[in-house]
Amino acid sequence: MSKKLGFGFMRLPLLNRDDQTSFDFALLNKLVDTFIEKGFSYFDTAFVYHKFKSEEAIRKAVVERYPRNAFQLATKLKTSLLKSEEEQEDIFNEQLAKCGVTFFDYYLIHNIGYSAYQQANQFNTFDFVQSKKREGKVLNVGISFHDTPELLDEVLTAHPELDFVQLQINYIDWEDSGIQSRRCWEVARKHNMPVIVMEPCKGGDLAAVPQEAKQMMKIYNPEMSIPSWAIRFAASLEGVMMVLTGMNTMAQVLDNTSYMTDFQPLREEEYKVIWAVADIISKNIVISCTNCRYCENECPQKIAIPDYFALYNGRKRTITEDLSSQFVYYINLASTHGKAGDCISCGECEKACPQHLNISELLKDVSATFDGITLPTNRD
């Protein structure tokens, strides 16, 4: 196993923020090169990321530019896409072709929750992925999980053959009643199951903390970045073998690799700072969206849900009454997407949301804030 930091291919640098497939390969290649030069080798993608194009991006940025022994590759199979058991073979072969490899180091059944677990059982997905391991086309089999600790216990009890589990763990979700990071981690430890951590910075929320929290961290250690606290928190947990983070700037790659090259677990005094910071952040986050975009992929109205939530959060954090910045972005997005008020409450987005957000109700709040408002015209 490589060092404890993995490069997630879910939030890649783009040439056009409105086009999730407009990868900035000039920048992405530099990020990958720097990551590998610093001694790291784990890359994580999935069939559905970036509108089904992330696996192709990883082929171009990593696989075609480095020998196979220079990197470890993880990808995922989403059971909600399946209409028959036979489709799994087709999707798996398509993934091998998209990624340009003959085997995957890590292969996951994607986003296991109650419905996905039923689908996996219906299509014998656990048997399928084990067959790929026997064929040598997968080296390690696991699941990514977004549901209750009780269900996780059920899954791991039924499938001790799994090699690892991927969990959402961060200090803001540690005691959250919806995510239950701590209790899910405890279940993994009970089963002696190695853990890969996703969302250590919760979609960037823990990289841009409120000023009061930032000051607290900087007073304790002026040299450490704000994201480093979140990533070190996850990496310090017993049983965690890898922490995944999305990196789309050189500054992020250089920062993350700097403190993860010679990783030092958190000290007792640092935990005290983190819990104080968590209390501050909890009072400032309105919508706990991580920008995974699973909801957007399912929306029949093509509503830019995560983008609207980010604008709404930004609006709620704004001290002044000036709405112009968020509103301009909203209008631009709404010109090519459904407006927040176009939601028909079909519930498809909520089925897909790993954070279990009541999206249709939250979109009503977004609509009340942005829809129908006009900006004053500057006639100078």
Short mmCIF file of C-alpha atoms in Angstrom, two decimals, residues 171 174 220 229 232-238 265-277:
data_model
loop_
_atom_site.label_atom_id
_atom_site.label_comp_id
_atom_site.label_asym_id
_atom_site.label_seq_id
_atom_site.Cartn_x
_atom_site.Cartn_y
_atom_site.Cartn_z
CA TYR A 171 -14.90 15.65 12.06
CA TRP A 174 -18.38 12.33 13.34
CA TYR A 220 -2.46 26.64 17.63
CA TRP A 229 -6.66 19.35 10.10
CA ARG A 232 -5.06 14.33 9.41
CA PHE A 233 -8.16 13.71 11.53
CA ALA A 234 -9.29 10.99 9.12
CA ALA A 235 -5.80 9.54 8.63
CA SER A 236 -5.24 9.33 12.39
CA LEU A 237 -8.08 6.87 12.94
CA GLU A 238 -7.19 3.27 13.65
CA PRO A 265 -1.20 11.53 13.80
CA LEU A 266 -3.14 14.19 15.68
CA ARG A 267 -2.10 14.95 19.25
CA GLU A 268 -4.54 15.21 22.14
CA GLU A 269 -4.37 19.02 22.14
CA GLU A 270 -5.21 19.08 18.42
CA TYR A 271 -8.35 17.02 18.98
CA LYS A 272 -9.52 19.66 21.46
CA VAL A 273 -9.10 22.32 18.77
CA ILE A 274 -10.96 20.20 16.23
CA TRP A 275 -13.99 19.65 18.46
CA ALA A 276 -14.17 23.36 19.21
CA VAL A 277 -13.97 24.11 15.49
#
